[in-house]
Coordinates of C-alpha atoms in Angstrom, one line a residue:
Chain A
M1 CA 37.1 32.7 36.0
S2 CA 39.7 35.4 36.8
S3 CA 41.7 34.8 33.7
H4 CA 38.7 35.6 31.6
E5 CA 38.1 39.0 33.2
T6 CA 40.7 40.7 31.0
K7 CA 38.6 39.9 27.9
P8 CA 36.3 42.6 26.6
P9 CA 32.8 42.5 28.1
H10 CA 30.2 40.4 26.4
V11 CA 28.3 42.3 23.7
P12 CA 24.8 41.2 22.8
P13 CA 24.8 39.4 19.5
P14 CA 23.7 41.3 16.4
S15 CA 19.9 41.2 16.0
L16 CA 18.4 38.9 13.3
W17 CA 15.2 40.9 13.1
P18 CA 16.4 43.1 10.2
L19 CA 16.7 39.9 8.1
G20 CA 13.0 39.1 8.6
F21 CA 12.2 42.7 7.9
A22 CA 14.1 42.5 4.6
I23 CA 12.3 39.3 3.7
G24 CA 9.0 41.1 4.3
I25 CA 10.0 44.0 2.1
A26 CA 11.2 41.6 -0.6
C27 CA 7.9 39.8 -0.4
I28 CA 5.9 43.0 -0.8
L29 CA 8.0 44.0 -3.9
T30 CA 7.6 40.5 -5.5
G31 CA 3.9 40.5 -4.6
L32 CA 3.4 43.8 -6.4
V33 CA 4.4 42.0 -9.6
V34 CA 3.0 38.5 -8.9
S35 CA 0.0 38.5 -6.7
W36 CA -1.8 40.6 -4.0
P37 CA -1.9 38.0 -1.3
A38 CA 1.9 37.9 -1.3
V39 CA 1.8 41.7 -0.6
A40 CA -0.4 41.1 2.4
V41 CA 2.0 38.4 3.7
G42 CA 5.0 40.6 3.1
T43 CA 3.3 43.5 4.9
V44 CA 2.6 41.4 8.0
L45 CA 6.2 40.1 8.0
A46 CA 7.6 43.6 7.6
V47 CA 5.4 45.1 10.4
V48 CA 6.1 42.3 12.8
F49 CA 9.8 42.1 12.3
G50 CA 10.1 45.9 12.0
F51 CA 8.4 46.2 15.4
L52 CA 10.8 43.6 16.9
W53 CA 13.8 45.3 15.4
I54 CA 12.8 48.7 16.8
R55 CA 12.2 47.2 20.2
D56 CA 15.6 45.6 20.1
V57 CA 17.4 48.8 19.0
T58 CA 15.7 51.0 21.5
T59 CA 16.3 48.7 24.5
E60 CA 19.1 50.9 25.9
V61 CA 17.2 54.2 25.3
R62 CA 14.2 52.9 27.2
E63 CA 14.3 52.2 30.9
P64 CA 16.4 49.1 31.7
A65 CA 14.7 45.8 32.1
P66 CA 13.9 45.0 35.8
H67 CA 16.3 42.7 37.4
V68 CA 14.8 39.2 38.0
D69 CA 16.5 36.8 40.4
P70 CA 17.3 33.5 38.6
E71 CA 14.9 30.8 39.5
T72 CA 16.4 28.4 42.1
R73 CA 15.3 25.1 43.3
H74 CA 14.8 24.4 47.0
V75 CA 17.5 22.0 48.1
A76 CA 16.6 19.7 50.9
E77 CA 19.0 19.7 53.8
T78 CA 21.7 17.2 53.3
T79 CA 24.7 16.3 55.2
G80 CA 27.8 17.2 53.3
A81 CA 28.2 16.7 49.5
A82 CA 25.5 15.3 47.3
P83 CA 25.7 11.5 46.9
P84 CA 27.3 10.2 43.7
A85 CA 24.9 9.4 40.8
T86 CA 25.8 5.7 41.1
A87 CA 24.3 5.6 44.5
G88 CA 20.9 5.2 42.8
L89 CA 17.4 6.2 43.8
E90 CA 17.8 5.2 47.5
A91 CA 20.4 7.9 48.0
M92 CA 18.0 10.6 46.9
P93 CA 16.8 13.0 49.6
P94 CA 13.2 12.3 50.5
S95 CA 10.8 14.4 48.6
T96 CA 8.3 16.6 50.5
E97 CA 4.6 16.3 50.2
A98 CA 4.5 19.4 48.0
E99 CA 7.1 18.0 45.6
R100 CA 5.2 14.8 45.3
D101 CA 2.0 16.6 44.4
A102 CA 3.7 18.9 41.9
Y103 CA 3.4 18.2 38.2
P104 CA 6.9 16.9 37.4
R105 CA 8.9 18.4 34.6
S106 CA 9.5 15.0 33.0
T107 CA 5.8 14.4 32.7
F108 CA 5.3 17.7 31.1
L109 CA 8.1 17.1 28.6
S110 CA 6.9 13.7 27.6
A111 CA 3.3 14.9 27.2
A112 CA 4.6 17.9 25.2
T113 CA 6.7 15.6 23.0
L114 CA 3.9 13.2 22.4
G115 CA 1.3 16.0 21.8
L116 CA 3.5 18.0 19.4
G117 CA 4.5 14.8 17.6
G118 CA 0.9 13.8 17.3
V119 CA 0.0 17.3 15.9
V120 CA 2.8 17.2 13.4
G121 CA 2.0 13.6 12.4
G122 CA -1.6 14.4 11.9
L123 CA -0.9 17.5 9.9
I124 CA 1.2 15.3 7.5
T125 CA -0.9 12.1 7.6
I126 CA -4.4 13.5 7.1
P127 CA -3.9 15.3 3.8
V128 CA -1.8 12.4 2.5
L129 CA -4.4 9.9 3.4
G130 CA -7.1 12.1 1.8
F131 CA -5.0 12.4 -1.4
A132 CA -4.5 8.6 -1.4
V133 CA -8.2 7.7 -1.0
L134 CA -10.5 10.6 -2.1
P135 CA -9.5 11.0 -5.8
S136 CA -11.0 7.5 -6.4
F137 CA -14.4 8.8 -5.3
T138 CA -14.6 12.4 -6.3
G139 CA -15.1 13.9 -9.7
Q140 CA -16.4 10.7 -11.3
K141 CA -18.1 11.8 -14.5
E142 CA -20.3 9.6 -16.6
Q143 CA -20.1 10.7 -20.2
Q144 CA -22.8 10.8 -22.8
V145 CA -21.8 8.8 -25.8
E146 CA -23.2 9.2 -29.3
L147 CA -23.6 5.7 -30.7
G148 CA -24.5 6.6 -34.2
P149 CA -27.4 7.3 -36.6
L150 CA -30.6 5.3 -36.0
D151 CA -30.3 3.7 -39.4
D152 CA -27.5 1.6 -38.1
F153 CA -29.8 0.0 -35.6
P154 CA -32.4 -2.0 -37.6
E155 CA -35.5 -3.1 -35.7
G156 CA -35.2 -6.5 -34.0
E157 CA -31.4 -6.8 -34.6
W158 CA -28.5 -6.8 -32.2
V159 CA -25.6 -4.4 -32.8
I160 CA -22.3 -4.6 -30.7
A161 CA -21.3 -1.0 -30.0
S162 CA -17.9 -0.4 -28.5
Y163 CA -16.6 3.1 -27.6
F164 CA -14.1 5.0 -25.5
E165 CA -15.6 5.9 -22.2
D166 CA -13.0 8.6 -21.8
E167 CA -11.4 9.6 -25.1
S168 CA -8.5 11.4 -23.3
I169 CA -7.1 8.1 -22.0
G170 CA -8.0 6.0 -25.1
E171 CA -8.0 2.3 -25.5
V172 CA -7.9 1.5 -21.7
S173 CA -11.4 3.0 -21.5
R174 CA -12.9 1.0 -24.3
R175 CA -16.3 -0.3 -23.3
T176 CA -18.8 -2.4 -25.1
V177 CA -22.7 -2.5 -25.1
F178 CA -25.1 -4.7 -26.9
V179 CA -27.9 -2.7 -28.5
R180 CA -31.2 -4.0 -29.8
N181 CA -33.9 -1.8 -31.5
N182 CA -37.2 -3.1 -30.0
G183 CA -39.3 -1.0 -32.4
F184 CA -42.1 1.2 -31.0
L185 CA -44.4 0.7 -28.1
E186 CA -47.4 3.0 -28.3
Q187 CA -45.3 5.4 -30.6
A188 CA -42.4 5.5 -28.1
P189 CA -39.1 4.1 -29.4
S190 CA -37.6 1.3 -27.3
Y191 CA -34.0 0.1 -27.2
T192 CA -32.5 -2.6 -25.1
I193 CA -28.9 -1.7 -24.2
L194 CA -27.0 -4.4 -22.2
F195 CA -23.5 -3.7 -20.7
S196 CA -20.9 -6.2 -21.8
R197 CA -19.4 -6.8 -18.3
C198 CA -20.4 -10.1 -16.7
V199 CA -22.2 -9.4 -13.4
H200 CA -20.3 -12.3 -11.8
L201 CA -16.8 -10.7 -11.7
G202 CA -16.6 -8.3 -14.6
C203 CA -15.2 -10.2 -17.5
P204 CA -16.4 -9.3 -21.0
I205 CA -19.4 -11.4 -22.1
Q206 CA -19.6 -12.6 -25.7
P207 CA -22.7 -13.1 -27.8
N208 CA -23.7 -16.7 -28.4
G209 CA -24.4 -16.6 -32.1
I210 CA -22.8 -15.0 -35.2
V211 CA -20.8 -11.7 -35.2
Y212 CA -20.8 -10.2 -38.6
D213 CA -17.2 -8.8 -38.5
D214 CA -17.3 -8.0 -42.2
R215 CA -20.2 -5.6 -41.6
K216 CA -18.3 -3.7 -38.9
K217 CA -18.8 0.0 -39.2
T218 CA -16.6 2.7 -37.6
V219 CA -18.5 5.9 -36.7
G220 CA -15.9 8.7 -37.0
N221 CA -16.5 10.5 -33.8
K222 CA -14.2 11.3 -30.9
Q223 CA -15.4 8.2 -28.9
Q224 CA -14.2 6.0 -31.8
V225 CA -17.5 4.1 -31.8
E226 CA -17.4 0.8 -33.7
L227 CA -20.7 -0.9 -34.6
T228 CA -20.8 -4.6 -35.5
P229 CA -24.1 -6.3 -36.4
S230 CA -24.6 -9.6 -34.7
L231 CA -27.1 -12.5 -34.5
V232 CA -27.5 -13.1 -30.8
T233 CA -29.2 -16.1 -29.1
G234 CA -27.8 -15.3 -25.6
F235 CA -24.6 -14.2 -24.0
G236 CA -21.8 -16.2 -22.3
C237 CA -18.8 -15.3 -20.2
P238 CA -15.5 -16.9 -21.0
C239 CA -14.0 -16.6 -17.5
H240 CA -16.3 -18.7 -15.3
G241 CA -19.1 -19.8 -17.6
G242 CA -21.9 -17.4 -16.7
Q243 CA -24.8 -17.6 -19.3
Y244 CA -27.5 -15.1 -20.0
D245 CA -30.6 -14.9 -22.2
T246 CA -31.2 -12.0 -24.6
E247 CA -32.9 -10.0 -21.9
G248 CA -29.8 -10.3 -19.7
N249 CA -31.3 -12.7 -17.2
R250 CA -29.0 -15.3 -15.9
T251 CA -29.6 -18.8 -17.3
A252 CA -26.6 -20.7 -15.9
G253 CA -23.4 -20.2 -14.0
P254 CA -22.3 -18.0 -11.1
P255 CA -23.7 -14.5 -11.9
V256 CA -25.9 -13.1 -9.1
R257 CA -28.3 -10.8 -11.0
A258 CA -29.2 -9.8 -14.6
L259 CA -26.9 -7.9 -16.8
D260 CA -26.5 -4.1 -16.2
R261 CA -28.4 -1.9 -18.7
A262 CA -28.1 1.6 -19.9
E263 CA -30.7 4.3 -20.6
F264 CA -30.8 5.9 -24.0
S265 CA -31.9 9.1 -25.7
I266 CA -32.4 10.1 -29.3
R267 CA -31.1 13.5 -30.5
D268 CA -30.9 14.7 -34.1
G269 CA -31.7 11.2 -35.4
K270 CA -28.8 9.7 -33.5
L271 CA -28.8 7.2 -30.6
W272 CA -27.2 8.4 -27.4
L273 CA -26.1 6.2 -24.5
G274 CA -27.4 7.4 -21.1
S275 CA -26.5 6.4 -17.6
F276 CA -26.0 2.8 -16.5
Y277 CA -28.1 1.0 -13.9
S278 CA -28.1 -2.5 -12.3
V279 CA -30.9 -4.9 -12.8
G280 CA -32.3 -7.5 -10.4
S281 CA -34.2 -9.5 -13.1
V282 CA -36.3 -8.8 -16.2
D283 CA -39.8 -10.1 -16.9
S284 CA -41.2 -10.4 -20.4
T285 CA -39.1 -9.3 -23.4
G286 CA -38.3 -6.4 -25.7
A287 CA -40.2 -3.2 -25.5
R288 CA -42.6 -4.8 -22.9
A289 CA -39.9 -5.9 -20.6
R290 CA -40.5 -5.1 -16.9
I291 CA -37.1 -4.3 -15.3
K292 CA -36.3 -4.4 -11.6
K293 CA -34.0 -1.4 -11.7
Y294 CA -31.4 -0.4 -9.0
G295 CA -28.5 2.0 -8.7
R296 CA -25.4 0.8 -10.5
A297 CA -23.5 -1.8 -8.4
V298 CA -20.2 -3.6 -8.6
P299 CA -20.2 -6.9 -10.4
G300 CA -20.8 -9.9 -8.0
V301 CA -23.0 -7.8 -5.7
H302 CA -26.6 -8.7 -5.1
V303 CA -29.0 -5.8 -5.7
D304 CA -32.2 -7.5 -4.4
G305 CA -33.1 -10.3 -2.0
P306 CA -31.7 -10.7 1.5
E307 CA -28.1 -10.9 0.2
A308 CA -28.4 -7.2 -0.8
W309 CA -28.5 -6.4 2.9
L310 CA -24.8 -7.1 3.0
Y311 CA -24.2 -4.0 0.8
P312 CA -26.2 -1.3 2.6
I313 CA -24.0 1.7 1.7
E314 CA -24.2 2.9 -1.9
I315 CA -21.1 4.7 -3.2
P316 CA -22.1 8.3 -3.6
R317 CA -21.9 9.4 -7.3
Chain B
M1 CA 42.2 -5.8 19.4
A2 CA 42.8 -9.2 17.9
T3 CA 44.2 -11.6 20.4
T4 CA 45.4 -15.1 19.9
P5 CA 43.6 -17.7 21.9
A6 CA 45.3 -18.6 25.1
G7 CA 47.4 -21.7 25.1
R8 CA 48.4 -21.4 21.4
T9 CA 51.4 -19.7 20.3
K10 CA 51.5 -18.1 16.9
N11 CA 54.0 -16.9 14.5
P12 CA 54.4 -13.2 15.5
R13 CA 54.3 -12.2 11.8
R14 CA 51.0 -14.1 11.4
A15 CA 49.6 -12.5 14.5
Q16 CA 50.5 -9.1 13.2
L17 CA 48.9 -9.8 9.9
E18 CA 45.7 -11.0 11.6
A19 CA 45.6 -7.9 13.8
A20 CA 45.9 -5.7 10.7
A21 CA 43.2 -7.6 8.9
L22 CA 40.8 -7.5 11.8
Y23 CA 41.5 -3.9 12.6
P24 CA 38.5 -2.6 10.6
V25 CA 36.2 -5.1 12.3
D26 CA 37.5 -4.1 15.7
W27 CA 37.2 -0.5 14.8
L28 CA 33.5 -1.0 13.9
E29 CA 32.8 -3.2 16.9
E30 CA 34.3 -0.7 19.4
R31 CA 32.2 2.1 18.0
S32 CA 28.9 0.4 17.3
G33 CA 28.8 -3.1 18.8
L34 CA 27.4 -4.2 15.5
V35 CA 29.8 -7.2 15.2
G36 CA 28.9 -8.5 18.5
G37 CA 25.2 -8.0 17.7
L38 CA 25.6 -9.9 14.4
K39 CA 27.3 -12.7 16.2
Y40 CA 24.6 -12.8 18.9
F41 CA 22.0 -13.0 16.0
L42 CA 23.8 -15.6 13.9
F43 CA 25.5 -18.0 16.4
R44 CA 22.6 -19.4 18.3
K45 CA 21.9 -22.6 20.0
V46 CA 19.5 -24.8 18.0
P47 CA 18.1 -28.2 18.9
R48 CA 20.5 -31.1 18.1
D49 CA 18.1 -32.8 15.8
T50 CA 17.0 -29.8 13.8
S51 CA 15.5 -31.0 10.5
W52 CA 15.9 -29.8 6.9
A53 CA 12.3 -28.7 7.0
Q54 CA 13.4 -25.9 9.3
T55 CA 15.3 -24.2 6.5
L56 CA 12.1 -23.3 4.7
G57 CA 11.9 -20.0 6.5
S58 CA 15.4 -19.0 5.3
A59 CA 14.5 -20.2 1.9
T60 CA 11.4 -17.9 1.9
L61 CA 13.6 -15.0 3.0
T62 CA 16.0 -15.8 0.2
A63 CA 13.2 -15.9 -2.3
F64 CA 12.0 -12.5 -1.1
L65 CA 15.5 -11.0 -1.4
V66 CA 15.7 -12.3 -5.0
Q67 CA 12.4 -10.6 -5.7
A68 CA 13.6 -7.4 -4.1
V69 CA 16.8 -7.3 -6.0
T70 CA 15.4 -8.3 -9.4
G71 CA 12.5 -6.0 -8.9
V72 CA 14.7 -3.0 -8.3
V73 CA 16.6 -3.7 -11.5
L74 CA 13.4 -4.3 -13.5
A75 CA 12.2 -0.9 -12.3
F76 CA 15.1 0.7 -14.1
Y77 CA 13.5 -0.3 -17.4
Y78 CA 9.7 -0.7 -16.7
K79 CA 7.3 2.2 -17.5
P80 CA 4.0 2.2 -15.6
D81 CA 2.0 4.0 -18.3
P82 CA -0.9 2.4 -20.1
D83 CA 0.6 3.3 -23.4
K84 CA 4.1 2.1 -22.7
A85 CA 3.9 -0.6 -20.1
Y86 CA 3.5 -3.6 -22.4
D87 CA 6.0 -2.3 -24.9
S88 CA 8.6 -1.8 -22.1
I89 CA 8.0 -5.4 -20.9
V90 CA 8.6 -6.6 -24.5
H91 CA 11.7 -4.4 -24.6
I92 CA 13.0 -5.9 -21.3
T93 CA 12.3 -9.4 -22.5
N94 CA 13.6 -9.2 -26.1
D95 CA 16.1 -6.4 -26.4
I96 CA 17.9 -5.5 -23.2
T97 CA 20.9 -7.7 -22.3
L98 CA 20.0 -10.4 -19.8
G99 CA 16.5 -8.8 -19.4
W100 CA 14.9 -12.1 -20.3
L101 CA 16.8 -13.7 -17.4
V102 CA 16.1 -11.1 -14.7
R103 CA 12.4 -10.8 -15.7
G104 CA 12.2 -14.6 -15.7
M105 CA 13.8 -14.7 -12.2
H106 CA 11.2 -12.2 -11.0
R107 CA 8.3 -13.9 -12.7
W108 CA 9.1 -17.4 -11.6
G109 CA 10.6 -16.3 -8.3
A110 CA 7.2 -14.9 -7.4
S111 CA 5.6 -18.3 -7.6
V112 CA 8.6 -19.8 -5.7
F113 CA 8.1 -17.2 -2.9
I114 CA 4.4 -17.9 -2.5
I115 CA 5.0 -21.7 -2.6
L116 CA 7.7 -21.5 0.0
M117 CA 5.6 -19.3 2.3
F118 CA 2.9 -22.0 2.3
L119 CA 5.5 -24.8 2.8
H120 CA 7.1 -22.8 5.7
M121 CA 3.6 -22.3 7.2
A122 CA 2.9 -26.0 6.9
R123 CA 6.2 -26.9 8.6
V124 CA 5.4 -24.5 11.5
F125 CA 1.9 -26.0 11.8
L126 CA 3.0 -29.6 11.7
F127 CA 5.8 -29.0 14.2
G128 CA 3.5 -27.2 16.5
A129 CA 5.8 -24.3 16.4
Y130 CA 2.9 -21.8 16.6
K131 CA 2.2 -22.7 20.2
Y132 CA 3.1 -20.6 23.3
P133 CA 5.2 -18.5 23.3
R134 CA 5.3 -18.2 19.5
E135 CA 1.7 -17.3 18.8
L136 CA 2.6 -13.7 17.9
N137 CA 5.1 -14.9 15.3
W138 CA 2.4 -17.0 13.7
I139 CA 0.2 -13.9 13.5
I140 CA 3.0 -11.9 11.9
G141 CA 3.6 -14.8 9.5
V142 CA -0.1 -14.7 8.4
L143 CA 0.2 -10.9 7.8
L144 CA 3.3 -11.6 5.7
L145 CA 1.4 -14.2 3.7
A146 CA -1.4 -11.8 3.1
L147 CA 1.1 -9.1 2.0
G148 CA 2.9 -11.6 -0.2
M149 CA -0.4 -12.5 -1.9
G150 CA -1.0 -8.7 -2.3
E151 CA 2.4 -8.5 -4.1
G152 CA 1.2 -11.3 -6.4
F153 CA -2.1 -9.5 -7.1
T154 CA -0.5 -6.1 -7.8
G155 CA 2.4 -7.5 -9.8
Y156 CA 0.1 -9.5 -12.1
L157 CA -1.3 -6.3 -13.6
L158 CA 2.1 -4.8 -14.5
P159 CA 2.7 -6.6 -17.8
W160 CA -0.5 -4.9 -19.0
D161 CA -1.6 -7.6 -21.4
Q162 CA -5.1 -9.0 -21.8
T163 CA -4.5 -11.7 -19.1
A164 CA -3.2 -9.1 -16.7
Y165 CA -6.0 -6.7 -17.4
W166 CA -9.0 -9.1 -17.1
A167 CA -7.4 -11.0 -14.2
T168 CA -7.1 -7.7 -12.3
I169 CA -10.7 -6.8 -13.1
V170 CA -11.8 -10.1 -11.7
G171 CA -9.5 -9.7 -8.6
I172 CA -10.8 -6.2 -8.0
N173 CA -14.4 -7.3 -8.3
I174 CA -13.8 -10.2 -5.9
N175 CA -12.7 -7.5 -3.4
G176 CA -15.9 -5.6 -4.4
T177 CA -18.0 -8.5 -3.1
A178 CA -16.8 -8.2 0.5
P179 CA -19.7 -7.2 2.7
F180 CA -20.4 -3.5 3.6
L181 CA -17.1 -1.9 2.4
G182 CA -16.4 -4.2 -0.6
P183 CA -17.6 -1.7 -3.3
F184 CA -15.5 1.0 -1.7
I185 CA -12.4 -1.2 -1.6
A186 CA -13.0 -2.0 -5.3
Q187 CA -13.4 1.6 -6.3
F188 CA -10.3 2.6 -4.3
L189 CA -8.2 -0.1 -5.9
Q190 CA -9.2 0.8 -9.5
G191 CA -8.9 4.5 -8.7
G192 CA -12.3 5.4 -10.0
A193 CA -15.6 3.9 -11.1
S194 CA -13.7 1.7 -13.6
I195 CA -10.1 0.8 -14.5
G196 CA -8.4 3.8 -15.9
E197 CA -5.0 5.4 -16.4
D198 CA -4.2 5.7 -12.7
T199 CA -4.9 2.1 -11.9
L200 CA -1.6 0.9 -13.3
S201 CA 0.6 3.4 -11.6
K202 CA -1.3 2.8 -8.3
F203 CA -0.7 -0.9 -8.5
Y204 CA 3.0 -0.2 -9.4
S205 CA 3.4 2.0 -6.4
L206 CA 1.7 -0.6 -4.1
H207 CA 3.8 -3.4 -5.7
M208 CA 7.2 -1.8 -5.3
L209 CA 6.9 0.6 -2.4
V210 CA 4.0 0.0 0.0
L211 CA 3.9 -3.8 0.2
P212 CA 7.6 -4.5 0.1
G213 CA 8.2 -1.9 2.8
A214 CA 5.6 -3.5 5.0
I215 CA 6.9 -7.0 4.2
G216 CA 10.5 -5.9 5.1
G217 CA 9.4 -4.4 8.4
L218 CA 7.4 -7.5 9.4
I219 CA 10.3 -9.8 8.4
G220 CA 12.4 -7.8 10.8
L221 CA 9.9 -8.4 13.6
H222 CA 9.5 -12.1 12.5
L223 CA 13.3 -12.7 12.8
Y224 CA 13.6 -10.8 16.1
L225 CA 11.0 -13.1 17.6
V226 CA 12.8 -16.2 16.2
M227 CA 16.0 -14.9 17.8
R228 CA 14.3 -14.1 21.1
L229 CA 12.3 -17.3 21.3
G230 CA 14.7 -19.7 19.7
V231 CA 14.2 -22.5 17.2
T232 CA 11.5 -25.1 18.0
S233 CA 12.6 -28.7 18.6
P234 CA 11.1 -31.1 16.1
P235 CA 8.2 -33.0 17.5
W236 CA 10.3 -36.2 17.6
S237 CA 13.1 -34.5 19.6
P238 CA 14.0 -35.9 23.0
T239 CA 15.5 -32.6 24.0
A240 CA 14.2 -29.1 24.3
A241 CA 15.4 -26.4 22.0
G242 CA 18.6 -24.7 23.1
Q243 CA 19.2 -27.0 26.0
D244 CA 22.8 -27.8 26.8
R245 CA 23.9 -31.5 26.9
V246 CA 25.1 -31.0 30.4
E247 CA 22.9 -29.1 32.7
A248 CA 24.4 -25.6 32.9
P249 CA 24.5 -23.8 36.2
A250 CA 21.6 -21.4 36.7
S251 CA 22.4 -18.1 35.1
T252 CA 22.2 -15.1 37.3
N253 CA 21.9 -12.4 34.7
G254 CA 18.2 -12.7 34.4
R255 CA 18.3 -13.3 30.7
E256 CA 17.5 -17.0 30.4
G257 CA 14.3 -16.2 28.8
L258 CA 16.1 -14.5 26.0
V259 CA 18.4 -17.4 25.3
R260 CA 16.6 -20.6 26.3
P261 CA 13.0 -19.9 26.6
S262 CA 11.6 -23.1 25.1
G263 CA 11.8 -25.0 28.3
R264 CA 9.0 -22.9 29.6
G265 CA 6.5 -24.0 27.0
G266 CA 6.2 -27.5 28.4
S267 CA 5.2 -28.7 25.0
N268 CA 8.6 -29.8 23.6
G269 CA 9.9 -32.8 25.4
E270 CA 10.5 -31.3 28.8

């Protein structure tokens, strides 16, 4: 050590607090142009770091800090020099009762590492998991679709109507419904609107009958609606052979319920598609159909009967 | 330092050359122990009558590596966007040099990978290689099989043609019929109440990041356990795996379990 005593005495390192103070001021100035919250943040930074800076600078002016003896550890009485590290645990001096009861430093450090690691991991994982899962369930909107003037839906005839569910993403969202004008029941108009997705596993069902492609009509609206008249005796699914009658009841194959339907409304002489719902089964036909109606379910899922108990939680819309 | 084996004299010039050639290896070994580790991993005792059926695991690993490499290169040119995906596949197949070959390797290699997984599984089952102490490796293998099938499911959508689109709808709806949480799984997979613009990129991300990462990690565990537990003797083998022809003196380093554990199982000819 003696050779070092000729060197100049150790000077405390320059304070870093002015840097934080400067950042705070810069934040205030930027905030004045950009946004008020930034000014608040800058003010807090400037005040905190300014205080620390002043405290640092005035240390020598104020009374000197009280002298504190460095913390020392009680060393058990040993004979001569400490045993070498290679001597192992047996060579350690016996610990006293108080030492054994004390909370050891290593325990504290491992708990702190695990705890802080857990906090940091949670802070990262929870938002990421939320971002991965929640967008699929929130903000799901069901659009109202204008299917076209009532004249295009003659009484008693089927019309295949396809449209963009979300015109901003285009062809990916093209959906198809089968519409039949049932005429009037006690002066109230009635339409049967069947969704084209098979309730087995969601393939597109096709009408059993004739599709008059030459009479296809494009309604020039933003949903790109196409109307194709058709002669329908039932519906069939090409994927696994599900068959339905004209009310959407299953007649053969693997489907577990009747075809999904949509509500409708009439505005300014035009037919509008309403919200979709799932159907257990349909009695009677046309305007007099009695429909067992349920909330919209995924294809392949029972909506009534004991099998429906397997799906007790409905996805909130 | 490279040393010549005792009892053999070498041309000093040749020894010098050898030392120079091996210098980088020695340099690496001295600083990392990686060379020794690799030797420990690769040069292992296997039963004398190991059969060709026991190469199916390595074959599966090779198939996975082919998928990984060709998949990375396909990702250079593929665009996971509903408007561009199909066109980019057509571009890869018809326009880009050797694109037809690499896409073909990936497309057919996928089937090879799945088939080899099943063959490997059948071999393990028929050899009884899933028994103590290898049950955990069977479980990891089943997870790998499930993840591999997930790769098949997510990759099938990517060409974005009619087959891909409707097959994925069917696949998602099969998930939807699982009791209790099925509808939620389906809606999560398609990223909304119905298939939309995010479904394709979600499947792409699962296909090239999430699932291969998980498969890679589990393959590491799978191989570690193979290394630790040794190769199973075939059922017709008269000797236990890893056993020396002459009874070796008992080891005193306490690591027999790491090198020759199979004698403990009592199910392989002991």
